[in-house]
mmCIF file of C-alpha atoms and ligand atoms in Angstrom:
data_model
loop_
_atom_site.group_PDB
_atom_site.id
_atom_site.type_symbol
_atom_site.label_atom_id
_atom_site.label_comp_id
_atom_site.label_asym_id
_atom_site.label_seq_id
_atom_site.Cartn_x
_atom_site.Cartn_y
_atom_site.Cartn_z
ATOM 1 C CA UNK A 172 99.282 46.356 121.053
ATOM 2 C CA UNK A 173 95.416 44.432 120.757
ATOM 3 C CA UNK A 174 94.560 41.544 119.398
ATOM 4 C CA UNK A 175 92.875 41.820 116.427
ATOM 5 C CA UNK A 176 90.788 39.020 114.691
ATOM 6 C CA UNK A 177 87.971 37.592 112.107
ATOM 7 C CA UNK A 178 85.714 39.004 115.012
ATOM 8 C CA UNK A 179 86.408 42.338 115.628
ATOM 9 C CA UNK A 180 84.118 45.300 114.863
ATOM 10 C CA UNK A 181 85.696 47.362 112.220
ATOM 11 C CA UNK A 182 84.728 51.471 112.088
ATOM 12 C CA UNK A 183 87.296 54.760 111.801
ATOM 13 C CA UNK A 184 87.352 57.796 109.389
ATOM 14 C CA UNK A 185 87.099 58.877 106.166
ATOM 15 C CA UNK A 186 89.292 62.540 104.770
ATOM 16 C CA UNK A 187 91.828 63.859 103.703
ATOM 17 C CA UNK A 188 94.555 64.608 104.869
ATOM 18 C CA UNK A 189 94.181 62.271 108.144
ATOM 19 C CA UNK A 190 97.029 62.127 109.327
ATOM 20 C CA UNK A 191 96.662 64.422 112.143
ATOM 21 C CA UNK A 192 93.156 63.141 113.512
ATOM 22 C CA UNK A 193 92.497 62.655 117.298
ATOM 23 C CA UNK A 194 89.958 60.428 116.493
ATOM 24 C CA UNK A 195 91.473 57.055 116.180
ATOM 25 C CA UNK A 196 93.164 57.917 119.847
ATOM 26 C CA UNK A 197 90.011 58.694 121.208
ATOM 27 C CA UNK A 198 87.836 55.753 120.016
ATOM 28 C CA UNK A 199 90.510 53.732 120.452
ATOM 29 C CA UNK A 200 91.183 54.492 123.736
ATOM 30 C CA UNK A 201 87.831 54.390 124.911
ATOM 31 C CA UNK A 202 87.066 50.553 123.082
ATOM 32 C CA UNK A 203 89.234 49.530 125.093
ATOM 33 C CA UNK A 204 88.218 51.456 128.047
ATOM 34 C CA UNK A 205 84.831 49.127 127.871
ATOM 35 C CA UNK A 206 86.532 45.770 126.675
ATOM 36 C CA UNK A 207 85.269 46.187 122.835
ATOM 37 C CA UNK A 208 86.548 44.117 120.817
ATOM 38 C CA UNK A 209 86.601 46.873 118.285
ATOM 39 C CA UNK A 210 89.048 48.853 116.408
ATOM 40 C CA UNK A 211 89.022 52.400 114.830
ATOM 41 C CA UNK A 212 90.934 52.951 111.561
ATOM 42 C CA UNK A 213 92.182 56.219 109.995
ATOM 43 C CA UNK A 214 91.853 56.034 106.179
ATOM 44 C CA UNK A 215 93.158 58.510 103.612
ATOM 45 C CA UNK A 216 90.880 59.056 100.707
ATOM 46 C CA UNK A 217 91.341 60.932 98.209
ATOM 47 C CA UNK A 218 89.058 63.556 96.821
ATOM 48 C CA UNK A 219 87.145 61.810 94.062
ATOM 49 C CA UNK A 220 87.393 58.150 95.786
ATOM 50 C CA UNK A 221 84.591 58.677 98.278
ATOM 51 C CA UNK A 222 82.034 56.694 96.608
ATOM 52 C CA UNK A 223 84.309 53.773 96.401
ATOM 53 C CA UNK A 224 85.018 54.155 100.021
ATOM 54 C CA UNK A 225 81.530 54.681 100.880
ATOM 55 C CA UNK A 226 80.690 51.561 98.955
ATOM 56 C CA UNK A 227 83.361 49.765 101.035
ATOM 57 C CA UNK A 228 81.380 50.192 104.593
ATOM 58 C CA UNK A 229 78.736 47.806 103.258
ATOM 59 C CA UNK A 230 81.173 45.197 100.895
ATOM 60 C CA UNK A 231 83.634 45.088 104.222
ATOM 61 C CA UNK A 232 80.978 44.934 106.593
ATOM 62 C CA UNK A 233 82.592 48.255 108.613
ATOM 63 C CA UNK A 234 79.903 49.218 111.409
ATOM 64 C CA UNK A 235 80.343 52.811 110.564
ATOM 65 C CA UNK A 236 82.909 55.770 109.739
ATOM 66 C CA UNK A 237 83.335 59.282 110.665
ATOM 67 C CA UNK A 238 83.385 61.435 107.303
ATOM 68 C CA UNK A 239 86.051 64.186 107.943
ATOM 69 C CA UNK A 240 87.668 67.259 105.249
ATOM 70 C CA UNK A 241 86.971 67.181 102.402
ATOM 71 C CA UNK A 242 83.845 64.847 102.056
ATOM 72 C CA UNK A 243 81.151 65.458 104.752
ATOM 73 C CA UNK A 244 78.330 67.385 101.712
ATOM 74 C CA UNK A 245 79.685 64.887 99.176
ATOM 75 C CA UNK A 246 79.250 62.129 101.685
ATOM 76 C CA UNK A 247 75.300 63.427 102.061
ATOM 77 C CA UNK A 248 74.409 62.372 98.733
ATOM 78 C CA UNK A 249 75.677 58.663 99.043
ATOM 79 C CA UNK A 250 73.383 57.370 101.938
ATOM 80 C CA UNK A 251 70.144 55.268 101.767
ATOM 81 C CA UNK A 252 69.463 57.789 104.538
ATOM 82 C CA UNK A 253 69.985 61.053 106.557
ATOM 83 C CA UNK A 254 69.257 61.674 110.330
ATOM 84 C CA UNK A 255 67.165 65.541 109.892
ATOM 85 C CA UNK A 256 70.617 66.773 111.066
ATOM 86 C CA UNK A 257 72.311 65.704 108.491
ATOM 87 C CA UNK A 258 69.265 66.143 105.806
ATOM 88 C CA UNK A 259 68.985 69.807 107.080
ATOM 89 C CA UNK A 260 72.670 70.796 107.252
ATOM 90 C CA UNK A 261 73.451 68.525 104.081
ATOM 91 C CA UNK A 262 76.569 67.126 105.381
ATOM 92 C CA UNK A 263 77.059 63.789 106.881
ATOM 93 C CA UNK A 264 79.866 63.328 109.974
ATOM 94 C CA UNK A 265 79.237 60.377 110.292
ATOM 95 C CA UNK A 266 78.064 57.047 108.865
ATOM 96 C CA UNK A 267 76.110 53.676 110.797
ATOM 97 C CA UNK A 268 75.963 50.824 108.582
ATOM 98 C CA UNK A 269 72.623 49.399 109.965
ATOM 99 C CA UNK A 270 72.124 46.147 108.434
ATOM 100 C CA UNK A 271 73.669 47.290 105.064
ATOM 101 C CA UNK A 272 71.897 50.399 104.686
ATOM 102 C CA UNK A 273 73.882 53.424 105.400
ATOM 103 C CA UNK A 274 72.510 56.140 107.712
ATOM 104 C CA UNK A 275 74.500 59.649 107.218
ATOM 105 C CA UNK A 276 74.112 61.584 110.807
ATOM 106 C CA UNK A 277 76.052 65.128 111.730
ATOM 107 C CA UNK A 278 77.198 64.788 115.325
ATOM 108 C CA UNK A 279 79.336 68.305 114.802
ATOM 109 C CA UNK A 280 76.340 70.041 115.371
ATOM 110 C CA UNK A 281 74.723 68.247 118.526
ATOM 111 C CA UNK A 282 78.539 68.082 119.913
ATOM 112 C CA UNK A 283 78.872 71.752 119.525
ATOM 113 C CA UNK A 284 75.175 71.999 121.305
ATOM 114 C CA UNK A 285 76.564 69.724 124.148
ATOM 115 C CA UNK A 286 80.239 71.310 124.420
ATOM 116 C CA UNK A 287 78.524 74.887 125.144
ATOM 117 C CA UNK A 288 75.820 73.345 127.491
ATOM 118 C CA UNK A 289 78.452 71.405 129.406
ATOM 119 C CA UNK A 290 81.087 74.240 129.777
ATOM 120 C CA UNK A 291 78.632 77.396 130.443
ATOM 121 C CA UNK A 292 74.973 75.881 130.856
ATOM 122 C CA UNK A 293 73.560 77.668 128.187
ATOM 123 C CA UNK A 294 70.115 76.232 126.196
ATOM 124 C CA UNK A 295 70.561 78.339 123.248
ATOM 125 C CA UNK A 296 67.197 79.091 123.121
ATOM 126 C CA UNK A 297 67.194 82.646 123.188
ATOM 127 C CA UNK A 298 68.847 86.030 122.009
ATOM 128 C CA UNK A 299 70.568 85.826 118.602
ATOM 129 C CA UNK A 300 73.476 84.105 117.384
ATOM 130 C CA UNK A 301 76.494 85.490 115.037
ATOM 131 C CA UNK A 302 77.874 82.508 113.223
ATOM 132 C CA UNK A 303 81.461 83.832 110.850
ATOM 133 C CA UNK A 304 81.813 81.490 107.777
ATOM 134 C CA UNK A 305 79.382 79.158 105.929
ATOM 135 C CA UNK A 306 81.362 76.230 105.081
ATOM 136 C CA UNK A 307 80.769 72.807 106.647
ATOM 137 C CA UNK A 308 81.363 73.289 110.435
ATOM 138 C CA UNK A 309 79.307 76.398 109.834
ATOM 139 C CA UNK A 310 76.061 74.528 108.452
ATOM 140 C CA UNK A 311 76.173 71.555 110.909
ATOM 141 C CA UNK A 312 76.138 74.410 113.891
ATOM 142 C CA UNK A 313 73.344 76.679 112.514
ATOM 143 C CA UNK A 314 71.460 73.925 112.008
ATOM 144 C CA UNK A 315 72.029 72.256 115.190
ATOM 145 C CA UNK A 316 70.901 76.305 116.458
ATOM 146 C CA UNK A 317 67.841 75.910 114.821
ATOM 147 C CA UNK A 318 66.339 72.190 115.332
ATOM 148 C CA UNK A 319 67.423 73.575 119.036
ATOM 149 C CA UNK A 320 64.809 76.606 118.685
ATOM 150 C CA UNK A 321 67.442 79.677 118.269
ATOM 151 C CA UNK A 322 65.018 82.465 117.163
ATOM 152 C CA UNK A 323 68.025 84.423 114.846
ATOM 153 C CA UNK A 324 71.409 83.650 113.467
ATOM 154 C CA UNK A 325 73.414 85.896 111.291
ATOM 155 C CA UNK A 326 75.829 84.520 108.814
ATOM 156 C CA UNK A 327 79.372 86.458 108.175
ATOM 157 C CA UNK A 328 80.932 84.931 105.292
ATOM 158 C CA UNK A 329 83.665 86.158 103.363
ATOM 159 C CA UNK A 330 82.377 84.584 100.393
ATOM 160 C CA UNK A 331 78.782 86.339 100.735
ATOM 161 C CA UNK A 332 76.927 83.830 98.057
ATOM 162 C CA UNK A 333 77.389 81.300 100.367
ATOM 163 C CA UNK A 334 76.112 83.363 103.962
ATOM 164 C CA UNK A 335 72.970 83.370 101.541
ATOM 165 C CA UNK A 336 72.890 79.333 100.667
ATOM 166 C CA UNK A 337 73.122 78.839 104.510
ATOM 167 C CA UNK A 338 70.782 81.423 105.481
ATOM 168 C CA UNK A 339 67.991 80.374 102.603
ATOM 169 C CA UNK A 340 68.827 76.417 103.627
ATOM 170 C CA UNK A 341 67.705 77.475 107.239
ATOM 171 C CA UNK A 342 64.839 79.612 106.545
ATOM 172 C CA UNK A 343 62.987 77.475 104.042
ATOM 173 C CA UNK A 344 63.495 74.603 106.592
ATOM 174 C CA UNK A 345 63.208 76.036 110.284
ATOM 175 C CA UNK A 346 61.397 78.734 112.313
ATOM 176 C CA UNK A 347 64.779 80.122 112.792
ATOM 177 C CA UNK A 348 65.558 83.196 111.265
ATOM 178 C CA UNK A 349 68.784 83.270 109.130
ATOM 179 C CA UNK A 350 70.432 86.843 107.628
ATOM 180 C CA UNK A 351 73.627 87.871 106.351
ATOM 181 C CA UNK A 352 76.000 90.066 107.658
ATOM 182 C CA UNK A 353 78.787 91.643 105.497
ATOM 183 C CA UNK A 354 82.278 90.107 106.306
ATOM 184 C CA UNK A 355 83.720 92.603 109.612
ATOM 185 C CA UNK A 356 86.288 93.247 106.397
ATOM 186 C CA UNK A 357 83.714 96.447 105.758
ATOM 187 C CA UNK A 358 83.908 97.414 109.087
ATOM 188 C CA UNK A 359 87.896 97.538 109.346
ATOM 189 C CA UNK A 360 87.936 99.654 106.172
ATOM 190 C CA UNK A 361 85.828 102.257 108.394
ATOM 191 C CA UNK A 362 82.852 101.510 106.487
ATOM 192 C CA UNK A 363 80.393 103.634 108.911
ATOM 193 C CA UNK A 364 77.262 101.758 107.958
ATOM 194 C CA UNK A 365 78.770 98.432 108.544
ATOM 195 C CA UNK A 366 79.821 99.426 111.635
ATOM 196 C CA UNK A 367 77.034 101.083 113.227
ATOM 197 C CA UNK A 368 74.986 97.413 111.777
ATOM 198 C CA UNK A 369 77.250 94.926 113.455
ATOM 199 C CA UNK A 370 77.434 97.362 116.951
ATOM 200 C CA UNK A 371 73.281 97.427 116.395
ATOM 201 C CA UNK A 372 73.770 93.348 116.234
ATOM 202 C CA UNK A 373 75.889 92.592 118.602
ATOM 203 C CA UNK A 374 73.619 94.280 121.146
ATOM 204 C CA UNK A 375 70.896 91.666 120.438
ATOM 205 C CA UNK A 376 73.419 89.186 120.200
ATOM 206 C CA UNK A 377 74.262 86.610 123.091
ATOM 207 C CA UNK A 378 76.765 83.882 121.196
ATOM 208 C CA UNK A 379 79.303 84.078 118.133
ATOM 209 C CA UNK A 380 80.566 81.058 116.609
ATOM 210 C CA UNK A 381 84.066 81.672 114.699
ATOM 211 C CA UNK A 382 84.372 78.369 112.482
ATOM 212 C CA UNK A 383 86.948 79.191 110.244
ATOM 213 C CA UNK A 384 90.106 78.177 109.423
ATOM 214 C CA UNK A 385 91.875 81.633 110.827
ATOM 215 C CA UNK A 386 93.960 81.277 113.655
ATOM 216 C CA UNK A 387 94.506 77.270 113.276
ATOM 217 C CA UNK A 388 98.171 75.626 114.050
ATOM 218 C CA UNK A 389 100.032 76.920 111.690
ATOM 219 C CA UNK A 390 98.205 80.345 110.982
ATOM 220 C CA UNK A 391 98.195 81.182 114.637
ATOM 221 C CA UNK A 392 99.073 84.845 113.997
ATOM 222 C CA UNK A 393 96.378 85.222 111.232
ATOM 223 C CA UNK A 394 94.258 87.792 112.252
ATOM 224 C CA UNK A 395 89.845 87.772 111.807
ATOM 225 C CA UNK A 396 88.441 91.212 111.314
ATOM 226 C CA UNK A 397 86.084 91.200 113.441
ATOM 227 C CA UNK A 398 85.094 94.462 116.155
ATOM 228 C CA UNK A 399 85.981 92.978 119.307
ATOM 229 C CA UNK A 400 85.221 96.121 120.899
ATOM 230 C CA UNK A 401 81.865 95.531 120.797
ATOM 231 C CA UNK A 402 81.719 92.737 122.763
ATOM 232 C CA UNK A 403 81.099 92.434 126.668
ATOM 233 C CA UNK A 404 80.464 90.072 129.282
ATOM 234 C CA UNK A 405 77.183 88.825 128.161
ATOM 235 C CA UNK A 406 78.680 87.177 124.671
ATOM 236 C CA UNK A 407 79.580 84.197 124.938
ATOM 237 C CA UNK A 408 82.456 83.467 121.701
ATOM 238 C CA UNK A 409 83.160 80.271 120.659
ATOM 239 C CA UNK A 410 86.222 79.220 118.521
ATOM 240 C CA UNK A 411 85.420 75.804 117.039
ATOM 241 C CA UNK A 412 89.476 75.907 116.365
ATOM 242 C CA UNK A 413 91.785 73.873 119.105
ATOM 243 C CA UNK A 414 94.774 73.753 118.359
ATOM 244 C CA UNK A 415 95.992 76.267 119.651
ATOM 245 C CA UNK A 416 93.968 75.318 122.666
ATOM 246 C CA UNK A 417 93.911 79.118 123.377
ATOM 247 C CA UNK A 418 93.515 81.272 119.991
ATOM 248 C CA UNK A 419 93.991 84.858 118.717
ATOM 249 C CA UNK A 420 90.225 85.236 118.368
ATOM 250 C CA UNK A 421 89.690 84.274 122.537
ATOM 251 C CA UNK A 422 92.092 86.649 123.794
ATOM 252 C CA UNK A 423 90.742 89.426 121.860
ATOM 253 C CA UNK A 424 87.581 88.760 123.002
ATOM 254 C CA UNK A 425 88.445 88.045 126.190
ATOM 255 C CA UNK A 426 89.943 91.174 126.555
ATOM 256 C CA UNK A 427 86.478 92.837 126.234
ATOM 257 C CA UNK A 428 85.323 90.580 128.801
ATOM 258 C CA UNK A 429 83.474 87.694 126.508
ATOM 259 C CA UNK A 430 83.001 84.547 128.034
ATOM 260 C CA UNK A 431 85.409 81.940 125.347
ATOM 261 C CA UNK A 432 85.501 78.582 124.571
ATOM 262 C CA UNK A 433 87.654 76.702 121.858
ATOM 263 C CA UNK A 434 86.346 73.827 119.864
ATOM 264 C CA UNK A 435 87.687 70.560 121.681
ATOM 265 C CA UNK A 436 83.817 70.417 123.667
ATOM 266 C CA UNK A 437 82.325 69.944 120.156
ATOM 267 C CA UNK A 438 85.243 67.588 119.325
ATOM 268 C CA UNK A 439 84.710 65.351 121.844
ATOM 269 C CA UNK A 440 80.762 65.456 122.293
ATOM 270 C CA UNK A 441 80.379 64.973 118.547
ATOM 271 C CA UNK A 442 83.097 61.679 119.002
ATOM 272 C CA UNK A 443 81.112 60.726 121.787
ATOM 273 C CA UNK A 444 77.471 60.901 120.135
ATOM 274 C CA UNK A 445 79.253 58.753 117.017
ATOM 275 C CA UNK A 446 80.673 56.625 119.765
ATOM 276 C CA UNK A 447 77.001 55.240 120.782
ATOM 277 C CA UNK A 448 75.181 55.547 117.402
ATOM 278 C CA UNK A 449 77.721 52.560 116.614
ATOM 279 C CA UNK A 450 78.104 50.687 120.027
ATOM 280 C CA UNK A 451 74.293 51.378 121.234
ATOM 281 C CA UNK A 452 76.943 52.192 124.762
ATOM 282 C CA UNK A 453 77.167 55.060 126.886
ATOM 283 C CA UNK A 454 80.588 56.406 125.852
ATOM 284 C CA UNK A 455 83.191 56.905 128.450
ATOM 285 C CA UNK A 456 83.413 60.732 128.234
ATOM 286 C CA UNK A 457 85.612 61.505 130.845
ATOM 287 C CA UNK A 458 88.543 58.396 129.343
ATOM 288 C CA UNK A 459 87.615 59.909 125.539
ATOM 289 C CA UNK A 460 88.307 63.702 127.214
ATOM 290 C CA UNK A 461 91.937 62.791 128.709
ATOM 291 C CA UNK A 462 92.410 60.611 125.419
ATOM 292 C CA UNK A 463 91.916 64.371 123.483
ATOM 293 C CA UNK A 464 94.127 66.324 126.154
ATOM 294 C CA UNK A 465 96.626 64.339 126.032
ATOM 295 C CA UNK A 466 96.494 64.527 122.043
ATOM 296 C CA UNK A 467 96.599 68.271 121.783
ATOM 297 C CA UNK A 468 99.816 68.496 124.822
ATOM 298 C CA UNK A 469 101.774 66.037 122.552
ATOM 299 C CA UNK A 470 101.476 69.125 119.824
HETATM 300 P P1 NAP B 258 84.911 74.539 104.668
HETATM 301 O O1 NAP B 258 83.691 73.563 104.837
HETATM 302 O O2 NAP B 258 86.768 74.885 104.022
HETATM 303 O O3 NAP B 258 84.345 76.421 105.613
HETATM 304 C C1 NAP B 258 85.814 76.771 105.130
HETATM 305 C C2 NAP B 258 84.960 78.246 106.222
HETATM 306 O O4 NAP B 258 85.859 79.330 106.293
HETATM 307 C C3 NAP B 258 83.976 78.937 104.578
HETATM 308 O O5 NAP B 258 83.213 79.562 104.857
HETATM 309 C C4 NAP B 258 86.022 79.698 103.846
HETATM 310 O O6 NAP B 258 85.304 81.138 103.300
HETATM 311 C C5 NAP B 258 86.148 80.625 105.199
HETATM 312 N N1 NAP B 258 87.961 81.111 105.572
HETATM 313 C C6 NAP B 258 88.228 80.007 104.720
HETATM 314 N N2 NAP B 258 89.122 80.554 105.017
HETATM 315 C C7 NAP B 258 89.579 82.229 105.167
HETATM 316 C C8 NAP B 258 90.553 83.022 104.964
HETATM 317 N N3 NAP B 258 91.611 83.573 104.904
HETATM 318 N N4 NAP B 258 89.377 84.026 104.903
HETATM 319 C C9 NAP B 258 88.109 84.207 105.478
HETATM 320 N N5 NAP B 258 87.407 83.754 105.453
HETATM 321 C C10 NAP B 258 87.752 81.904 105.402
HETATM 322 O O7 NAP B 258 85.988 74.024 106.823
HETATM 323 P P2 NAP B 258 84.933 73.319 107.658
HETATM 324 O O8 NAP B 258 84.684 71.958 107.920
HETATM 325 O O9 NAP B 258 83.935 74.608 108.020
HETATM 326 O O10 NAP B 258 86.078 73.607 108.911
HETATM 327 C C11 NAP B 258 86.380 74.924 109.375
HETATM 328 C C12 NAP B 258 86.661 74.746 111.072
HETATM 329 O O11 NAP B 258 86.007 74.460 111.925
HETATM 330 C C13 NAP B 258 88.254 74.270 110.587
HETATM 331 O O12 NAP B 258 89.213 75.433 111.576
HETATM 332 C C14 NAP B 258 88.053 72.727 111.715
HETATM 333 O O13 NAP B 258 89.170 72.610 111.887
HETATM 334 C C15 NAP B 258 86.783 73.374 112.533
HETATM 335 N N6 NAP B 258 85.919 72.344 113.044
HETATM 336 C C16 NAP B 258 86.267 72.267 114.377
HETATM 337 C C17 NAP B 258 85.472 70.730 114.597
HETATM 338 C C18 NAP B 258 85.632 70.393 116.474
HETATM 339 O O14 NAP B 258 85.015 69.213 116.748
HETATM 340 N N7 NAP B 258 85.733 71.594 116.816
HETATM 341 C C19 NAP B 258 84.560 70.353 113.953
HETATM 342 C C20 NAP B 258 84.567 70.933 112.891
HETATM 343 C C21 NAP B 258 85.418 71.323 112.191
HETATM 344 P P3 NAP B 258 84.599 81.086 101.963
HETATM 345 O O15 NAP B 258 83.595 81.031 101.404
HETATM 346 O O16 NAP B 258 84.966 82.202 101.559
HETATM 347 O O17 NAP B 258 85.719 80.653 101.309
#
């Protein structure tokens, strides 16, 4: 057990529930590897308690924290400053305490881009992307793609008004063209017009990003009504779910030749970017990756 003293720098994560987060293992092992007197603590912050928890980052002089479900959007309204990605996505997953001023970042989106580059070499500035879902993760991914010059995005969400709000946000603030696509349930119901639209759009798309929790443990068998048969080897399909590490959505997509990735790369890189923001040091990526894989293997 590492000794904690009055000089130990403290950071952590605010979320609810927080018991299953992999971030403490990933960051604490990185601090130890670099011989830093830092510690990363999971804090269970109930809905409604975020303002007082954020105030404590200043009063307790924490170095910074990550923010996770359900607080990312509320956190954006509690910062002294926001990074461009946090401002565009309207969500904060990393807070840096910069001499008493709280700066909100969103490293999820850039983590997604780095994970994609690392695994596929893709620089997502060509073709078009379909994003399934319009929640916090979808906002972060859409904002990062737009900031990385992706020309066109289609957002498909069960609640279409949320997809429309995301499209409006990105269209009003970037050069990326974002349109709403009906949730593929319409396709399953043999709606021929929608079926034709999905087929035509998938011909122009190079990347599909699944951002809903469908298929995540313990709902592994939950199906996403996606027209998998329109996929081909030119498509890269990323499922942000990482537990299980090979999801039903990945398996179905791979059957039609698409290259498939899970969300581990994004999880690793969002953490590595946050580590650098707090410490100013290069994160020991391989050590952090190993810690993540051990956590996943223990599930
Ligand atoms: P969120 O803000 O709650 O959004 C959830 C999204 O999923 C919404 O678009 C919601 O649609 C949709 N959805 C939920 N249940 C559904 C269902 N039964 N049928 C159809 N759509 C459904 O959550 P989030 O923060 O975006 O997180 C979403 C997922 O991304 C989680 O699995 C999370 O673990 C993962 N994630 C991974 C990483 C990573 O590093 N790999 C980072 C962040 C998030 P409605 O709008 O219709 O409710």
